[in-house]
Coordinates of C-alpha atoms (C1' of nucleotides) in Angstrom, one line a residue:
Chain A
M1 CA -10.4 -31.5 -26.4
A2 CA -13.7 -30.0 -25.2
T3 CA -15.0 -26.9 -26.8
E4 CA -15.4 -23.7 -24.9
T5 CA -19.2 -24.1 -24.8
E6 CA -18.9 -27.6 -23.3
L7 CA -16.4 -26.4 -20.7
A8 CA -18.7 -23.5 -19.8
K9 CA -21.6 -25.9 -19.3
Q10 CA -19.5 -28.1 -17.0
S11 CA -17.8 -25.4 -15.0
V12 CA -18.7 -25.1 -11.3
P13 CA -17.8 -22.6 -8.6
I14 CA -14.7 -23.8 -6.6
N15 CA -16.8 -24.2 -3.5
K16 CA -19.1 -26.7 -5.3
I17 CA -16.3 -29.1 -6.3
P18 CA -17.1 -32.6 -4.9
K19 CA -14.4 -34.2 -2.8
N20 CA -11.5 -35.8 -4.7
S21 CA -13.1 -34.8 -8.0
I22 CA -11.1 -35.0 -11.2
E23 CA -14.0 -34.3 -13.4
S24 CA -14.8 -30.7 -12.3
V25 CA -14.2 -27.8 -14.6
I26 CA -13.5 -24.3 -13.2
R27 CA -13.4 -20.9 -14.8
V28 CA -10.8 -18.8 -13.0
L29 CA -8.9 -15.5 -13.1
V30 CA -5.1 -15.7 -12.5
I31 CA -4.3 -13.2 -9.7
R32 CA -0.7 -14.3 -9.1
R33 CA 1.9 -16.1 -11.0
G34 CA 5.0 -16.5 -8.9
S35 CA 8.6 -16.6 -10.2
I36 CA 10.0 -20.0 -11.2
T37 CA 11.9 -21.1 -8.1
P38 CA 14.5 -23.8 -7.8
Y39 CA 14.3 -26.2 -4.8
K40 CA 16.5 -29.0 -3.5
N41 CA 16.0 -31.1 -0.4
S42 CA 16.9 -34.6 0.8
R43 CA 14.2 -36.2 -1.3
N44 CA 13.7 -34.1 -4.4
E45 CA 15.2 -31.4 -6.6
G46 CA 13.6 -29.3 -9.3
T47 CA 11.7 -26.1 -9.9
Y48 CA 8.2 -24.9 -9.0
R49 CA 6.0 -21.9 -9.5
T50 CA 3.0 -20.9 -7.4
I51 CA -0.2 -19.8 -9.1
I52 CA -3.2 -18.2 -7.4
L53 CA -6.6 -18.4 -9.0
V54 CA -10.0 -16.9 -8.2
D55 CA -13.5 -17.7 -9.5
E56 CA -16.3 -15.3 -10.0
E57 CA -17.6 -15.8 -6.5
G58 CA -14.3 -14.6 -5.2
T59 CA -13.2 -18.0 -4.0
K60 CA -9.5 -18.5 -4.3
I61 CA -7.5 -21.7 -4.9
Q62 CA -3.8 -22.2 -5.3
T63 CA -1.8 -24.5 -7.4
T64 CA 1.9 -25.3 -7.9
L65 CA 3.4 -26.2 -11.2
F66 CA 6.4 -28.5 -11.0
N67 CA 9.3 -29.1 -13.3
K68 CA 8.0 -30.0 -16.8
H69 CA 4.5 -28.6 -16.2
I70 CA 6.1 -25.1 -15.9
E71 CA 7.4 -25.5 -19.5
T72 CA 4.2 -27.1 -20.8
W73 CA 2.0 -24.2 -19.5
K74 CA 4.4 -21.4 -19.9
D75 CA 2.1 -19.5 -22.3
F76 CA -0.9 -20.1 -20.0
L77 CA -2.0 -19.0 -16.6
K78 CA -0.8 -15.4 -17.2
P79 CA -1.8 -12.8 -14.7
N80 CA -5.1 -11.1 -15.2
K81 CA -6.3 -13.6 -17.8
S82 CA -9.1 -16.0 -17.4
Y83 CA -9.0 -19.8 -18.1
Y84 CA -11.0 -23.0 -17.9
I85 CA -9.2 -25.7 -16.1
A86 CA -10.4 -29.3 -16.5
K87 CA -9.1 -32.6 -15.2
G88 CA -7.2 -31.1 -12.3
R89 CA -6.9 -33.0 -9.1
Y90 CA -8.4 -31.4 -6.0
D91 CA -6.2 -32.3 -3.0
R92 CA -6.7 -31.5 0.7
V93 CA -4.5 -28.7 1.8
N94 CA -1.6 -29.4 4.1
P95 CA -2.7 -27.8 7.4
N96 CA 0.9 -27.0 8.3
Y97 CA 1.1 -24.4 5.5
S98 CA -1.1 -21.4 4.8
S99 CA -3.3 -21.7 1.8
V100 CA -5.8 -19.3 0.1
H101 CA -8.5 -22.0 0.5
K102 CA -9.3 -23.7 3.7
E103 CA -9.8 -27.2 2.3
V104 CA -8.6 -27.7 -1.3
E105 CA -5.9 -26.9 -3.7
L106 CA -5.4 -27.8 -7.3
A107 CA -2.8 -30.3 -8.4
F108 CA -1.7 -30.7 -12.0
T109 CA -1.5 -34.1 -13.6
D110 CA -0.3 -34.9 -17.2
N111 CA -4.0 -35.0 -18.2
T112 CA -4.9 -31.5 -16.9
V113 CA -6.3 -29.2 -19.6
I114 CA -6.2 -25.4 -19.7
K115 CA -8.1 -23.3 -22.1
E116 CA -7.9 -19.5 -22.2
T117 CA -11.3 -17.8 -22.5
D118 CA -12.5 -14.3 -23.4
H119 CA -15.3 -14.8 -21.0
E120 CA -13.4 -13.0 -18.3
V121 CA -13.9 -13.6 -14.6
S122 CA -15.3 -10.4 -13.2
T123 CA -14.2 -9.1 -9.8
Q124 CA -17.5 -7.3 -9.1
K125 CA -19.0 -9.8 -6.6
F126 CA -15.9 -10.0 -4.4
S127 CA -16.8 -7.3 -1.9
D128 CA -17.6 -9.1 1.4
G129 CA -14.3 -10.7 2.2
F130 CA -12.2 -7.6 1.8
L131 CA -11.5 -5.6 5.0
S132 CA -10.8 -1.9 5.2
L133 CA -7.4 -0.8 6.6
D134 CA -9.1 0.5 9.8
A135 CA -10.8 -2.8 10.3
A136 CA -7.5 -4.6 9.8
D137 CA -6.0 -2.4 12.4
N138 CA -8.2 -4.1 15.0
L139 CA -6.9 -7.6 14.2
P140 CA -4.2 -9.3 16.2
N141 CA -0.6 -9.6 14.9
G142 CA -0.2 -12.4 12.4
S143 CA -3.8 -12.4 11.1
V144 CA -4.2 -13.1 7.4
L145 CA -6.8 -11.1 5.6
D146 CA -7.9 -9.6 2.3
L147 CA -7.4 -5.9 2.3
I148 CA -8.8 -3.0 0.2
C149 CA -6.8 0.2 0.2
V150 CA -5.5 3.0 -2.0
L151 CA -1.8 3.2 -3.1
V152 CA 0.0 6.3 -1.9
S153 CA 3.6 5.7 -2.7
V154 CA 6.2 3.0 -3.7
N155 CA 9.7 2.9 -2.2
P156 CA 12.8 1.4 -3.9
I157 CA 13.6 -2.2 -3.5
I158 CA 16.0 -3.1 -0.7
Q159 CA 18.2 -6.2 -1.4
N160 CA 20.6 -8.1 0.7
A161 CA 22.2 -11.5 0.4
T162 CA 19.2 -13.4 1.7
S163 CA 16.1 -11.3 1.0
K164 CA 14.4 -8.7 -1.2
R165 CA 11.8 -6.4 0.1
R166 CA 10.1 -3.2 -0.9
E167 CA 7.8 -1.0 1.1
I168 CA 4.7 0.6 -0.3
V169 CA 2.4 3.0 1.5
V170 CA -1.4 2.7 1.4
T171 CA -4.3 4.4 3.0
N172 CA -8.1 4.9 3.1
E173 CA -10.6 7.5 4.4
L174 CA -9.9 6.8 8.1
M175 CA -6.4 5.6 8.3
E176 CA -3.1 7.3 8.5
P177 CA -0.7 6.1 5.8
T178 CA 0.2 2.5 6.5
T179 CA 3.3 0.6 5.3
V180 CA 2.9 -2.7 3.4
T181 CA 6.1 -4.7 3.0
L182 CA 6.3 -6.7 -0.2
W183 CA 8.7 -9.7 -0.1
G184 CA 10.6 -11.6 -2.7
D185 CA 9.0 -11.5 -6.1
F186 CA 6.2 -9.3 -4.8
A187 CA 8.9 -6.7 -4.2
E188 CA 10.4 -7.2 -7.7
N189 CA 7.5 -7.9 -10.0
D190 CA 4.3 -6.4 -8.4
G191 CA 6.4 -3.7 -6.8
A192 CA 8.0 -2.5 -10.1
F193 CA 4.6 -2.5 -11.7
L194 CA 3.0 -0.5 -8.9
D195 CA 5.9 1.9 -9.1
K196 CA 4.9 2.7 -12.7
L197 CA 1.2 3.1 -11.7
K198 CA 1.7 5.0 -8.5
D199 CA 0.8 8.4 -9.9
D200 CA -2.7 7.1 -10.7
K201 CA -3.2 6.2 -7.0
P202 CA -4.7 2.8 -7.9
I203 CA -7.1 1.0 -5.6
L204 CA -5.4 -2.2 -4.4
G205 CA -7.0 -5.5 -3.3
L206 CA -4.2 -7.2 -1.3
C207 CA -5.2 -10.8 -0.9
D208 CA -4.0 -13.1 1.9
V209 CA -1.6 -10.5 3.5
R210 CA -0.6 -10.6 7.1
V211 CA -0.9 -8.1 9.9
S212 CA 2.6 -7.3 11.1
I213 CA 2.9 -5.2 14.2
Y214 CA 6.4 -4.0 14.9
K215 CA 7.2 -1.8 18.0
G216 CA 3.6 -1.2 18.4
R217 CA 3.2 0.1 14.9
F218 CA 0.6 -1.5 12.6
G219 CA 1.8 -2.7 9.3
I220 CA 1.0 -5.3 6.6
S221 CA 3.3 -7.9 5.0
T222 CA 3.0 -10.3 2.0
I223 CA 3.2 -14.0 2.6
P224 CA 4.1 -16.6 -0.2
V225 CA 0.4 -17.1 -1.1
S226 CA -0.5 -13.4 -1.2
S227 CA -1.7 -11.7 -4.4
V228 CA -2.2 -8.1 -5.6
L229 CA -5.4 -7.0 -7.4
I230 CA -5.1 -3.6 -9.1
N231 CA -8.3 -1.6 -9.5
P232 CA -10.8 -4.4 -8.8
I233 CA -14.4 -3.4 -9.5
F234 CA -16.3 -4.7 -6.5
Q235 CA -18.4 -2.3 -4.4
K236 CA -15.9 -1.6 -1.6
A237 CA -13.2 -0.8 -4.1
L238 CA -15.6 1.5 -6.0
D239 CA -16.5 3.3 -2.7
L240 CA -12.8 3.9 -2.0
R241 CA -12.2 5.1 -5.5
A242 CA -15.1 7.6 -5.1
W243 CA -13.5 9.0 -2.0
R244 CA -10.1 9.3 -3.8
E245 CA -11.9 11.2 -6.6
I246 CA -13.4 13.6 -4.2
I247 CA -10.0 14.3 -2.7
E248 CA -8.5 14.7 -6.1
A249 CA -11.3 17.0 -7.4
D250 CA -10.4 19.2 -4.4
N251 CA -6.8 19.2 -5.5
K252 CA -5.7 17.9 -2.1
D253 CA -3.0 15.5 -1.4
I254 CA -4.3 12.1 -0.6
I255 CA -2.3 11.8 2.6
V256 CA -4.6 14.0 4.6
A257 CA -5.6 11.8 7.5
P258 CA -3.9 12.7 10.8
T259 CA -1.7 10.0 12.3
K260 CA -2.5 8.3 15.5
A261 CA 0.3 10.3 17.2
M262 CA -1.6 13.5 16.2
K263 CA -4.9 12.1 17.5
R264 CA -3.4 10.9 20.8
A265 CA -1.4 14.1 21.5
I266 CA -2.6 16.3 24.4
E267 CA -4.0 19.6 23.0
V268 CA -2.6 22.7 24.8
P269 CA -2.5 26.4 24.0
L270 CA 0.7 27.6 22.3
D271 CA 1.3 29.8 25.3
H272 CA 1.7 26.7 27.6
I273 CA 4.3 25.2 25.3
L274 CA 6.3 28.4 25.1
N275 CA 6.3 28.8 28.9
G276 CA 6.7 25.2 29.9
L277 CA 3.3 25.0 31.5
L278 CA 2.8 21.4 30.4
A279 CA 1.5 18.3 32.2
E280 CA 3.5 15.2 31.6
S281 CA 2.4 13.1 28.7
Q282 CA 3.3 9.6 28.0
D283 CA 5.2 10.2 24.8
S284 CA 5.9 13.9 25.1
M285 CA 3.6 14.7 22.2
Y286 CA 1.5 17.8 22.3
K287 CA -0.6 19.7 19.7
F288 CA -1.7 23.2 19.4
K289 CA -3.8 25.3 17.1
A290 CA -2.2 28.3 15.4
T291 CA -2.5 30.5 12.3
I292 CA 0.3 30.8 9.9
V293 CA 1.1 34.5 9.7
D294 CA 4.2 34.4 7.6
I295 CA 6.5 32.0 5.7
L296 CA 10.0 33.1 6.5
N297 CA 11.9 31.3 3.8
K298 CA 9.4 30.7 1.1
D299 CA 12.0 31.2 -1.7
E300 CA 14.4 28.7 -0.3
P301 CA 12.5 26.2 1.9
W302 CA 15.0 23.4 1.5
Y303 CA 18.7 22.7 2.0
L304 CA 21.2 20.1 0.9
S305 CA 21.1 17.4 3.5
C306 CA 23.6 14.6 4.3
K307 CA 22.0 11.3 3.7
T308 CA 23.6 9.9 6.8
C309 CA 23.1 12.5 9.5
R310 CA 20.7 14.9 7.7
K311 CA 22.8 17.9 8.6
K312 CA 23.6 20.6 6.0
V313 CA 26.4 19.7 3.6
K314 CA 28.7 22.1 1.7
V315 CA 29.0 21.3 -2.0
I316 CA 32.3 22.3 -3.6
K317 CA 32.9 21.1 -7.2
E318 CA 30.3 18.3 -7.1
A319 CA 31.7 16.9 -3.8
A320 CA 29.6 17.3 -0.7
A321 CA 31.4 17.8 2.5
C322 CA 29.6 17.0 5.8
T323 CA 31.4 18.6 8.8
N324 CA 29.2 16.6 11.1
C325 CA 30.2 13.2 9.7
N326 CA 33.7 14.6 9.0
I327 CA 33.6 13.2 5.4
D328 CA 34.5 15.2 2.3
N329 CA 32.3 13.3 -0.2
V330 CA 28.9 12.2 1.2
E331 CA 25.6 11.4 -0.5
Y332 CA 23.1 14.1 -0.1
A333 CA 19.6 15.1 -1.0
M334 CA 17.3 18.1 -1.0
R335 CA 15.4 18.3 2.2
Y336 CA 12.6 20.6 3.3
C337 CA 13.3 23.0 6.1
L338 CA 10.4 25.4 6.1
R339 CA 10.3 28.2 8.7
L340 CA 7.0 29.6 9.7
E341 CA 5.8 32.4 11.9
V342 CA 2.6 31.3 13.6
C343 CA 0.1 32.9 16.0
G344 CA -1.9 31.0 18.6
G345 CA -4.0 33.0 21.1
E346 CA -2.0 36.1 21.8
K347 CA 1.4 34.4 21.3
R348 CA 3.7 34.2 18.4
A349 CA 6.3 31.5 17.7
Q350 CA 8.5 30.2 14.9
V351 CA 7.8 26.7 13.7
V352 CA 10.2 24.6 11.6
L353 CA 8.9 21.9 9.3
F354 CA 11.2 19.2 7.9
E355 CA 9.3 16.1 6.6
A356 CA 6.1 17.7 7.8
A357 CA 6.4 20.3 5.1
N358 CA 5.1 17.7 2.7
N359 CA 1.7 18.0 4.5
L360 CA 1.7 21.6 3.8
L361 CA 3.2 21.7 0.3
G362 CA 1.9 18.4 -1.0
C363 CA 4.1 15.9 -2.7
K364 CA 3.3 17.4 -6.1
K365 CA 6.6 18.4 -7.5
E366 CA 5.4 21.1 -10.0
E367 CA 6.6 24.5 -8.7
C368 CA 3.4 26.4 -9.4
H369 CA 1.5 23.9 -7.3
Y370 CA 4.0 24.1 -4.5
Y371 CA 3.9 27.9 -4.4
R372 CA 0.1 28.0 -4.6
N373 CA -0.2 25.7 -1.6
L374 CA 2.3 27.7 0.3
V375 CA 0.7 31.0 -0.4
L376 CA -2.8 29.6 0.3
S377 CA -1.7 28.4 3.7
K378 CA -1.1 31.9 4.9
D379 CA -3.8 33.2 7.4
K380 CA -5.2 29.7 7.7
Q381 CA -5.5 27.8 11.0
F382 CA -3.6 24.5 11.5
N383 CA -3.0 21.9 14.1
F384 CA 0.7 21.5 14.9
L385 CA 2.1 18.3 16.5
V386 CA 5.3 18.8 18.5
R387 CA 7.5 16.7 20.7
I388 CA 8.6 18.6 23.8
D389 CA 11.4 17.6 26.1
L390 CA 10.1 18.6 29.5
T391 CA 13.6 18.2 31.1
D392 CA 14.8 21.1 28.9
A393 CA 14.0 24.2 31.0
N394 CA 15.1 26.8 28.4
P395 CA 12.3 29.0 27.1
R396 CA 11.2 27.9 23.6
R397 CA 11.4 30.3 20.7
S398 CA 11.3 27.9 17.9
L399 CA 9.4 24.6 17.7
I400 CA 9.9 21.7 15.3
A401 CA 6.5 20.4 14.1
E402 CA 6.4 16.7 13.2
E403 CA 3.0 17.0 11.6
I404 CA 0.7 19.7 10.5
H405 CA -3.0 19.7 9.3
Q406 CA -5.2 22.4 8.2
L407 CA -8.2 22.4 10.6
K408 CA -10.8 21.9 7.9
D409 CA -8.8 18.9 6.7
E410 CA -8.9 17.2 10.1
A411 CA -11.7 14.8 9.2
P412 CA -11.5 13.8 5.5
I413 CA -14.3 11.5 6.2
I414 CA -17.5 11.8 4.2
L415 CA -19.8 13.8 6.4
E416 CA -23.6 13.7 6.6
E417 CA -24.2 16.9 4.7
E418 CA -21.9 15.7 1.9
V419 CA -23.7 12.5 1.3
R420 CA -25.7 13.9 -1.6
S421 CA -22.7 15.0 -3.5
V422 CA -21.0 11.7 -2.7
R423 CA -23.9 9.8 -4.3
K424 CA -23.4 11.9 -7.3
Y425 CA -19.7 11.0 -7.3
R426 CA -20.5 7.4 -6.8
K427 CA -22.8 7.3 -9.7
R428 CA -20.3 9.0 -11.9
A429 CA -17.6 6.7 -10.5
K430 CA -19.7 3.6 -11.3
K431 CA -20.2 4.7 -14.8
T432 CA -16.6 5.6 -15.5
T433 CA -15.0 3.1 -13.2
N434 CA -16.0 -0.1 -14.9
A435 CA -14.5 1.0 -18.1
A436 CA -11.5 2.5 -16.5
A437 CA -10.9 -0.5 -14.3
Q438 CA -11.0 -2.8 -17.3
I439 CA -8.5 -0.7 -19.1
N440 CA -6.3 -0.6 -16.1
Q441 CA -6.5 -4.4 -15.8
K442 CA -5.4 -4.8 -19.3
K443 CA -2.1 -3.0 -18.7
P444 CA -0.6 -5.6 -16.5
K445 CA -0.9 -8.2 -19.2
A446 CA 1.8 -6.7 -21.3
A447 CA 3.9 -5.4 -18.5
K448 CA 3.8 -8.4 -16.2
D449 CA 4.6 -11.1 -18.7
Chain B
dC1 C1' 7.2 -33.0 -5.4
dC2 C1' 7.3 -26.4 -2.9
dC3 C1' 7.2 -23.5 1.5
dC4 C1' 5.8 -20.6 6.5
dC5 C1' 7.0 -15.7 6.6
dC6 C1' 11.8 -12.4 6.9
dC7 C1' 13.2 -6.0 7.7
dC8 C1' 13.2 -1.6 9.9

DNA sequence: CCCCCCCC
């Protein structure tokens, strides 16, 4: 077998491989190793496993291990490790199926050789192909792209007889939180791993994911040849990390960008809402500016809520009764119900926050943090988003806000006058990020295998 | 040699 020096000398970028070559050597990073999956059709039966590889130029290539080759290479091609691969066959891709490379994919033969290498494939030159979330938002439904974003949260896996899925939420400087649906082993493996990492708010490079627009809402979905990069170190990823560090240094929650609904809503004075002086709006959404003058229930801003109907439940001896559902033993959870006294113009009103209380209180669970945010919000000005039923002629005393943003938070975009401090951050991020990213990349090795 | 894209 060839030595590492010989392999290094022979290795070429994926995009330089001559047609039908079996002599080319590549040095690649494993960015996905799918689960071993059984198959059975009219012609064949067996097992397969999909592997996605990337070279230092950021060119990806996929390969499928079949049957005995899965066993042969079980200790190789591990996620986040780098390998030389020699004597592979480079086949044309089947145009009926999506692939990570337009023209070629790698096929294993009995002569194919793999050698692990400490000369790791770096992700630092990947930048160009990755789109930001806001750029992806302009693509048509079904587009496949590489996406750079920051992880906000990870939901539990949802399983039924035929499918497994898990939703995660991601964002960036300009986008409202966006849902990414992980399917199959992405939900199980990558999802479980991200769940452990979520408090670090890692930067994610989501490769070959699909735009999935449902009921007009922009979302992202994995496809069978997607892959998930955690804390890659190319420039766009470092820029996003620098932004995240600014937000964190300010002790703000990362979900600060107003949603599209907030941006689209018609702005009116509070007075007009209270007195029904509203022009019709397409989706009945209005926003107004007001100052929080008092928090009416700051000691008890939550209630025990029925998981089915969200109404208040009565807990007697560990059993929760829901009078609305008429069931004596329902599942329930703590839910925010924060009541505020606000002042807009000359008018005062009560505003109730349910989920929107998260915007005000942050998702940080520590009580001191929560109280601090609550107290600090007093006498500050906010934008409130409300849905108003124009057919209801009754005067409005209390409003339910669906979203709330402190006015200075409205544009968490790096502004012109901040550029200098951002540069400082970027420099610092560059220095610390390379090392940090490498450490972060090491973690998956143990956990993913 | 596999498999095409799912759900709220």
